[in-house]
Amino acid sequence: MQIITNKTAKDNKLNYQKPPKEILDLVDIQRAPFVQMDRKGKYMLLIYRDAYQSISDLSEKEMRLAGLRVNPKTNIGSRKIFYNNLKVKELPGNKEVQVFGLPENPKLSNFIWSPCQKMLAFTHTTGSETQLWLLDIAKAVAKKLTENHVNANVINPISWFRNSDAILLMCLPEKLNPLLQTDNLVPTGPVISVSEGDEAQNRTYQDLLKNRNDEHNFEVLSSSVLYKVNLGGNTTKWLDETGMYKSVVFSPDGKYVRLTTMHKPFSYLVPYSRFPQQCRIFNDDAEFIKLVNDVPLIEVIPKGFMSVRKGRRNMQWRSDKPASLIWSCALDDGDAANDTEFRDELFQWEAPFDEPPVSLIKMHNRFHQVEWGNDNLAILHDYWFNNRNTKTYLFNPSDNSQQATILFDRNYQDKYSDPGHFVTRKNIYGKLVLDIVKDTVFLTGDGHTPSGQFPFVDKMNLFTGLKERLYQSAYTDKLEKIFFPLDLEKGQFIVRIESPSDYPDYYIRNIYDNDDLIKITDFENPFKSIQQVHKEVIKYKREDGLELSGTLYLPVGYDKDKKIKMPMIIWAYPREYKDNDSAGQVTSSPNEFIYPFYGSAIYWLTRGYVVLDEAAFPIVGEKDEEPNDTFQKQLVGNAKAAIDAVDTLGYIDRDRVAVGGHSYGAFMTANLLSHSNLFAAGIARSGAYNRTLTPFGFQSEERNYWEAAEIYNKMSPFMHADKMKTPLLLIHGEADNNSGTYPLQSERYFNALKGLGATARLVMLPKESHGYVAKESILHLLWEQDRWLEKYVKNKEL
């Protein structure tokens, strides 16, 4: 644990610490399970895991190559989340059945349901390998399926054959090339990169390849052989080649397989997602059919978030046809700066791929996704970041001469106008398609409104556009979320219902009969010590009239009548908008369960603090103005409005207010402390503080440094370190792999603060990435934050 203050280095060798008991009791808990449903709605799978990993888990061997982080011993992602138990529940009953036959010390992941929905394939990782396992859902019995060593370094290694009688599995080659040492090498020559005049304005990627040994190791770790494994465990080599597979996908009818493989030359500038790749079609007997895409190395893409590479993108199978490929192509040469009526075009190519591809539809923005209905009906969604626009088109995929109908044309940040998501069902191929009754489709939505959140179910006639609301949650003291459609004809949905003190549980809801509500889970609330705290969503205005909001919590045992003034923590994350209306919308619900997690400020309700969580910090740039043009002014205005609002309620001592945030929230925190005197202290975790180190854009800023040098410099807390007069706690994972938030950002910022005499403390968490997962790290993090708040906020010298 590396800890440095501006006064002394005596804590450098500090061991991991634990927070006070009030906080510790909320951290050291058993999680409720993650829930999956089979698409028939008959079985619910409950998937359990420990709340945290251990620092010993994170200390296992890890190789970081071209954006991959893998454990070279077990051949699976080194940061993979593993689960340790499975239970099965047959609906609508309440009985949970423990799965029998699971391995000792389970480390389960990569769950894939069979097309028939009767089985679940998954991987189990031991100390030396990753294995393929199979669960019979109805019998609740699991077994190991093969002795082959699985390669899960790049993607999920499991693909089901259409008849659910076998699995196509990515395995390590029989003759595995040895990995090469990358430390303490004697160089044989320099590493050279070349620029030949093309603009390659790439983000600041991490974990890139650095030398030839890295190239060799990447190729070894990403190479697999495909085997066919039947349900009895018999294994045969399916394809007589070794490939660096990026995707393996069966056609809906199961007669074809789309294989995407990576190839050399590799790059030292971009991650593996932009390495050369080929997409080939094979039949289910592994006979080569067609090369359908050949993508070169992509180091150069035109500037702008909406710029893309040329050629075929987003290649996938059409879900309502036996074997039809679709993809999008840019009509503006992939350059967002080119002004064209249509940006993308969608194409289709039917098996056996002897005839030329056909155009299906042109769209005004970039392609996002298609929801297929039938031969004559499909729904396409596009989007454009710069104006936050999304369009939803109804089109006839069998007749491109018919003009598409735009069903919705809206700002995707406008939550109040969100029409919801179309309800889907599984078709004869086991793929999701629109659930259509004659010309009618169904939508479920979150139901955000100015007066609260009321999730809904609508039906809509696609050709008249007429809508009818079939159901809208009427709870004012609870929050109901639509989880899964069980039976549209009967009006049955699985919903999740919660309140601030009621842990989320699942129910079968009949939307035509409000009294027909069947509870199907009964999870225990592990956070009982805070279930009675006061929680509300407060609304207030910024000085310029912009509507803001935040979720306000009062400390455990607080007497609202006495209104004793308490210290407060504001926790927030700035978000950019292109219009005031969207920026001022309320999307937090006072009825959500109070659920603290490692990054939460809610723990300090037990320590006598008021907490304003998810405080709105919108940064708005309307029309031609960019949000960041007035970043600091708006940031400080948001903070002052929040403090004024809670102070007016009489709950806080405004001289004892802390502010904190993670990632861009850390960047926000450092800026607020540099440009205002509103706070007693700050906590900044895993942030970026010098924007000149991210010169080709950051967050929602598209302009590069040379186009907006004043903005980059003005927004960088590092450039204003001399203005820092407020105690700041900096925390960073030393293995942070997030683009832009190099650990160096915190280290150099701290050195600047230290050199200028500011009160600061830097804590580098060993082995941790952008988010923190080891229990030891999280407990110590909470201890650090508590000490900082106690010293500089609660007990601040006034």
PDB file of C-alpha atoms in Angstrom, residues 328-454:
ATOM      1  CA  SER A 328     -23.891  -1.318 -42.094  1.00  0.00           C
ATOM      2  CA  CYS A 329     -21.648   0.828 -44.316  1.00  0.00           C
ATOM      3  CA  ALA A 330     -20.872   4.518 -43.981  1.00  0.00           C
ATOM      4  CA  LEU A 331     -22.198   6.766 -46.752  1.00  0.00           C
ATOM      5  CA  ASP A 332     -20.064   9.744 -45.650  1.00  0.00           C
ATOM      6  CA  ASP A 333     -16.693   7.961 -45.997  1.00  0.00           C
ATOM      7  CA  GLY A 334     -16.887   7.404 -42.255  1.00  0.00           C
ATOM      8  CA  ASP A 335     -16.093  11.074 -41.620  1.00  0.00           C
ATOM      9  CA  ALA A 336     -18.534  12.836 -39.314  1.00  0.00           C
ATOM     10  CA  ALA A 337     -17.385  16.178 -40.712  1.00  0.00           C
ATOM     11  CA  ASN A 338     -18.833  15.332 -44.143  1.00  0.00           C
ATOM     12  CA  ASP A 339     -22.347  16.713 -44.483  1.00  0.00           C
ATOM     13  CA  THR A 340     -24.676  14.139 -46.078  1.00  0.00           C
ATOM     14  CA  GLU A 341     -28.394  13.408 -45.880  1.00  0.00           C
ATOM     15  CA  PHE A 342     -27.802   9.762 -45.010  1.00  0.00           C
ATOM     16  CA  ARG A 343     -24.921   8.573 -42.861  1.00  0.00           C
ATOM     17  CA  ASP A 344     -25.247   4.788 -42.981  1.00  0.00           C
ATOM     18  CA  GLU A 345     -26.801   2.107 -45.157  1.00  0.00           C
ATOM     19  CA  LEU A 346     -27.928  -1.360 -44.074  1.00  0.00           C
ATOM     20  CA  PHE A 347     -27.228  -4.345 -46.337  1.00  0.00           C
ATOM     21  CA  GLN A 348     -28.295  -7.996 -46.401  1.00  0.00           C
ATOM     22  CA  TRP A 349     -26.673 -11.075 -47.928  1.00  0.00           C
ATOM     23  CA  GLU A 350     -28.550 -14.377 -47.921  1.00  0.00           C
ATOM     24  CA  ALA A 351     -26.925 -17.798 -47.785  1.00  0.00           C
ATOM     25  CA  PRO A 352     -25.379 -19.453 -49.730  1.00  0.00           C
ATOM     26  CA  PHE A 353     -23.985 -15.979 -50.640  1.00  0.00           C
ATOM     27  CA  ASP A 354     -23.940 -16.586 -54.395  1.00  0.00           C
ATOM     28  CA  GLU A 355     -26.055 -13.541 -55.264  1.00  0.00           C
ATOM     29  CA  PRO A 356     -24.926  -9.937 -54.633  1.00  0.00           C
ATOM     30  CA  PRO A 357     -25.883  -8.267 -51.319  1.00  0.00           C
ATOM     31  CA  VAL A 358     -28.958  -6.033 -51.341  1.00  0.00           C
ATOM     32  CA  SER A 359     -29.615  -2.685 -49.692  1.00  0.00           C
ATOM     33  CA  LEU A 360     -32.359  -2.627 -47.057  1.00  0.00           C
ATOM     34  CA  ILE A 361     -32.503   0.942 -45.770  1.00  0.00           C
ATOM     35  CA  LYS A 362     -30.545   4.193 -45.517  1.00  0.00           C
ATOM     36  CA  MET A 363     -30.520   6.097 -42.228  1.00  0.00           C
ATOM     37  CA  HIS A 364     -29.867   9.705 -41.266  1.00  0.00           C
ATOM     38  CA  ASN A 365     -27.582   8.868 -38.345  1.00  0.00           C
ATOM     39  CA  ARG A 366     -25.184   6.053 -37.447  1.00  0.00           C
ATOM     40  CA  PHE A 367     -26.591   2.531 -37.257  1.00  0.00           C
ATOM     41  CA  HIS A 368     -27.347   1.279 -33.750  1.00  0.00           C
ATOM     42  CA  GLN A 369     -29.490  -1.865 -33.977  1.00  0.00           C
ATOM     43  CA  VAL A 370     -32.341  -3.624 -35.776  1.00  0.00           C
ATOM     44  CA  GLU A 371     -35.255  -5.446 -34.159  1.00  0.00           C
ATOM     45  CA  TRP A 372     -36.595  -7.946 -36.680  1.00  0.00           C
ATOM     46  CA  GLY A 373     -40.248  -8.869 -36.952  1.00  0.00           C
ATOM     47  CA  ASN A 374     -40.937 -10.778 -40.165  1.00  0.00           C
ATOM     48  CA  ASP A 375     -40.304 -10.604 -43.912  1.00  0.00           C
ATOM     49  CA  ASN A 376     -42.247  -7.358 -44.201  1.00  0.00           C
ATOM     50  CA  LEU A 377     -41.619  -5.602 -40.926  1.00  0.00           C
ATOM     51  CA  ALA A 378     -38.545  -4.537 -38.978  1.00  0.00           C
ATOM     52  CA  ILE A 379     -37.565  -1.657 -36.701  1.00  0.00           C
ATOM     53  CA  LEU A 380     -34.201   0.100 -36.948  1.00  0.00           C
ATOM     54  CA  HIS A 381     -32.592   2.488 -34.458  1.00  0.00           C
ATOM     55  CA  ASP A 382     -29.843   4.992 -35.244  1.00  0.00           C
ATOM     56  CA  TYR A 383     -28.132   7.740 -33.208  1.00  0.00           C
ATOM     57  CA  TRP A 384     -25.932  10.832 -33.507  1.00  0.00           C
ATOM     58  CA  PHE A 385     -23.901  11.963 -30.512  1.00  0.00           C
ATOM     59  CA  ASN A 386     -23.337  15.583 -31.484  1.00  0.00           C
ATOM     60  CA  ASN A 387     -27.011  16.547 -31.178  1.00  0.00           C
ATOM     61  CA  ARG A 388     -28.024  13.552 -29.006  1.00  0.00           C
ATOM     62  CA  ASN A 389     -30.570  12.521 -31.648  1.00  0.00           C
ATOM     63  CA  THR A 390     -31.953   9.045 -32.178  1.00  0.00           C
ATOM     64  CA  LYS A 391     -34.462   7.932 -34.791  1.00  0.00           C
ATOM     65  CA  THR A 392     -36.564   4.768 -34.873  1.00  0.00           C
ATOM     66  CA  TYR A 393     -37.606   3.567 -38.337  1.00  0.00           C
ATOM     67  CA  LEU A 394     -40.299   1.110 -39.438  1.00  0.00           C
ATOM     68  CA  PHE A 395     -39.288  -0.455 -42.742  1.00  0.00           C
ATOM     69  CA  ASN A 396     -40.057  -3.362 -45.041  1.00  0.00           C
ATOM     70  CA  PRO A 397     -36.904  -5.486 -45.405  1.00  0.00           C
ATOM     71  CA  SER A 398     -38.395  -7.244 -48.459  1.00  0.00           C
ATOM     72  CA  ASP A 399     -39.019  -4.049 -50.425  1.00  0.00           C
ATOM     73  CA  ASN A 400     -36.456  -1.256 -50.249  1.00  0.00           C
ATOM     74  CA  SER A 401     -38.518   0.810 -52.696  1.00  0.00           C
ATOM     75  CA  GLN A 402     -40.947   1.543 -49.875  1.00  0.00           C
ATOM     76  CA  GLN A 403     -40.012   4.599 -47.855  1.00  0.00           C
ATOM     77  CA  ALA A 404     -39.294   3.919 -44.213  1.00  0.00           C
ATOM     78  CA  THR A 405     -41.571   5.469 -41.597  1.00  0.00           C
ATOM     79  CA  ILE A 406     -39.916   7.307 -38.705  1.00  0.00           C
ATOM     80  CA  LEU A 407     -41.741   6.163 -35.588  1.00  0.00           C
ATOM     81  CA  PHE A 408     -39.731   8.197 -33.077  1.00  0.00           C
ATOM     82  CA  ASP A 409     -37.379  11.141 -33.607  1.00  0.00           C
ATOM     83  CA  ARG A 410     -36.076  12.331 -30.273  1.00  0.00           C
ATOM     84  CA  ASN A 411     -33.266  13.408 -27.995  1.00  0.00           C
ATOM     85  CA  TYR A 412     -32.023  10.211 -26.372  1.00  0.00           C
ATOM     86  CA  GLN A 413     -31.151  12.158 -23.194  1.00  0.00           C
ATOM     87  CA  ASP A 414     -34.806  13.202 -22.860  1.00  0.00           C
ATOM     88  CA  LYS A 415     -36.012  10.530 -20.453  1.00  0.00           C
ATOM     89  CA  TYR A 416     -39.494  11.965 -20.071  1.00  0.00           C
ATOM     90  CA  SER A 417     -40.285  11.274 -23.732  1.00  0.00           C
ATOM     91  CA  ASP A 418     -38.708   7.803 -23.849  1.00  0.00           C
ATOM     92  CA  PRO A 419     -41.269   5.502 -25.512  1.00  0.00           C
ATOM     93  CA  GLY A 420     -39.690   2.405 -23.978  1.00  0.00           C
ATOM     94  CA  HIS A 421     -38.296  -0.818 -25.393  1.00  0.00           C
ATOM     95  CA  PHE A 422     -40.111  -3.164 -27.756  1.00  0.00           C
ATOM     96  CA  VAL A 423     -41.129  -6.485 -26.219  1.00  0.00           C
ATOM     97  CA  THR A 424     -39.510  -9.479 -27.911  1.00  0.00           C
ATOM     98  CA  ARG A 425     -40.065 -13.223 -27.946  1.00  0.00           C
ATOM     99  CA  LYS A 426     -38.093 -16.267 -29.086  1.00  0.00           C
ATOM    100  CA  ASN A 427     -38.891 -17.497 -32.590  1.00  0.00           C
ATOM    101  CA  ILE A 428     -38.547 -20.996 -34.067  1.00  0.00           C
ATOM    102  CA  TYR A 429     -34.782 -20.506 -34.242  1.00  0.00           C
ATOM    103  CA  GLY A 430     -34.564 -19.560 -30.574  1.00  0.00           C
ATOM    104  CA  LYS A 431     -33.685 -15.953 -31.486  1.00  0.00           C
ATOM    105  CA  LEU A 432     -35.303 -12.787 -30.207  1.00  0.00           C
ATOM    106  CA  VAL A 433     -37.770 -11.079 -32.554  1.00  0.00           C
ATOM    107  CA  LEU A 434     -40.523  -8.512 -32.114  1.00  0.00           C
ATOM    108  CA  ASP A 435     -43.630  -9.866 -30.437  1.00  0.00           C
ATOM    109  CA  ILE A 436     -46.245  -8.824 -32.997  1.00  0.00           C
ATOM    110  CA  VAL A 437     -49.981  -9.410 -32.738  1.00  0.00           C
ATOM    111  CA  LYS A 438     -51.373  -8.483 -36.172  1.00  0.00           C
ATOM    112  CA  ASP A 439     -49.965  -4.949 -36.613  1.00  0.00           C
ATOM    113  CA  THR A 440     -49.526  -4.316 -32.913  1.00  0.00           C
ATOM    114  CA  VAL A 441     -46.312  -4.349 -30.881  1.00  0.00           C
ATOM    115  CA  PHE A 442     -45.718  -3.852 -27.166  1.00  0.00           C
ATOM    116  CA  LEU A 443     -43.340  -1.569 -25.290  1.00  0.00           C
ATOM    117  CA  THR A 444     -42.153  -1.454 -21.700  1.00  0.00           C
ATOM    118  CA  GLY A 445     -40.621   1.711 -20.276  1.00  0.00           C
ATOM    119  CA  ASP A 446     -39.023   3.121 -17.141  1.00  0.00           C
ATOM    120  CA  GLY A 447     -41.726   5.778 -16.916  1.00  0.00           C
ATOM    121  CA  HIS A 448     -39.713   8.796 -15.784  1.00  0.00           C
ATOM    122  CA  THR A 449     -41.991  11.820 -15.315  1.00  0.00           C
ATOM    123  CA  PRO A 450     -41.685  15.215 -13.573  1.00  0.00           C
ATOM    124  CA  SER A 451     -43.732  13.799 -10.697  1.00  0.00           C
ATOM    125  CA  GLY A 452     -41.902  10.487 -10.264  1.00  0.00           C
ATOM    126  CA  GLN A 453     -41.089   7.163 -11.893  1.00  0.00           C
ATOM    127  CA  PHE A 454     -43.996   4.980 -13.004  1.00  0.00           C
TER     128      PHE A 454
END
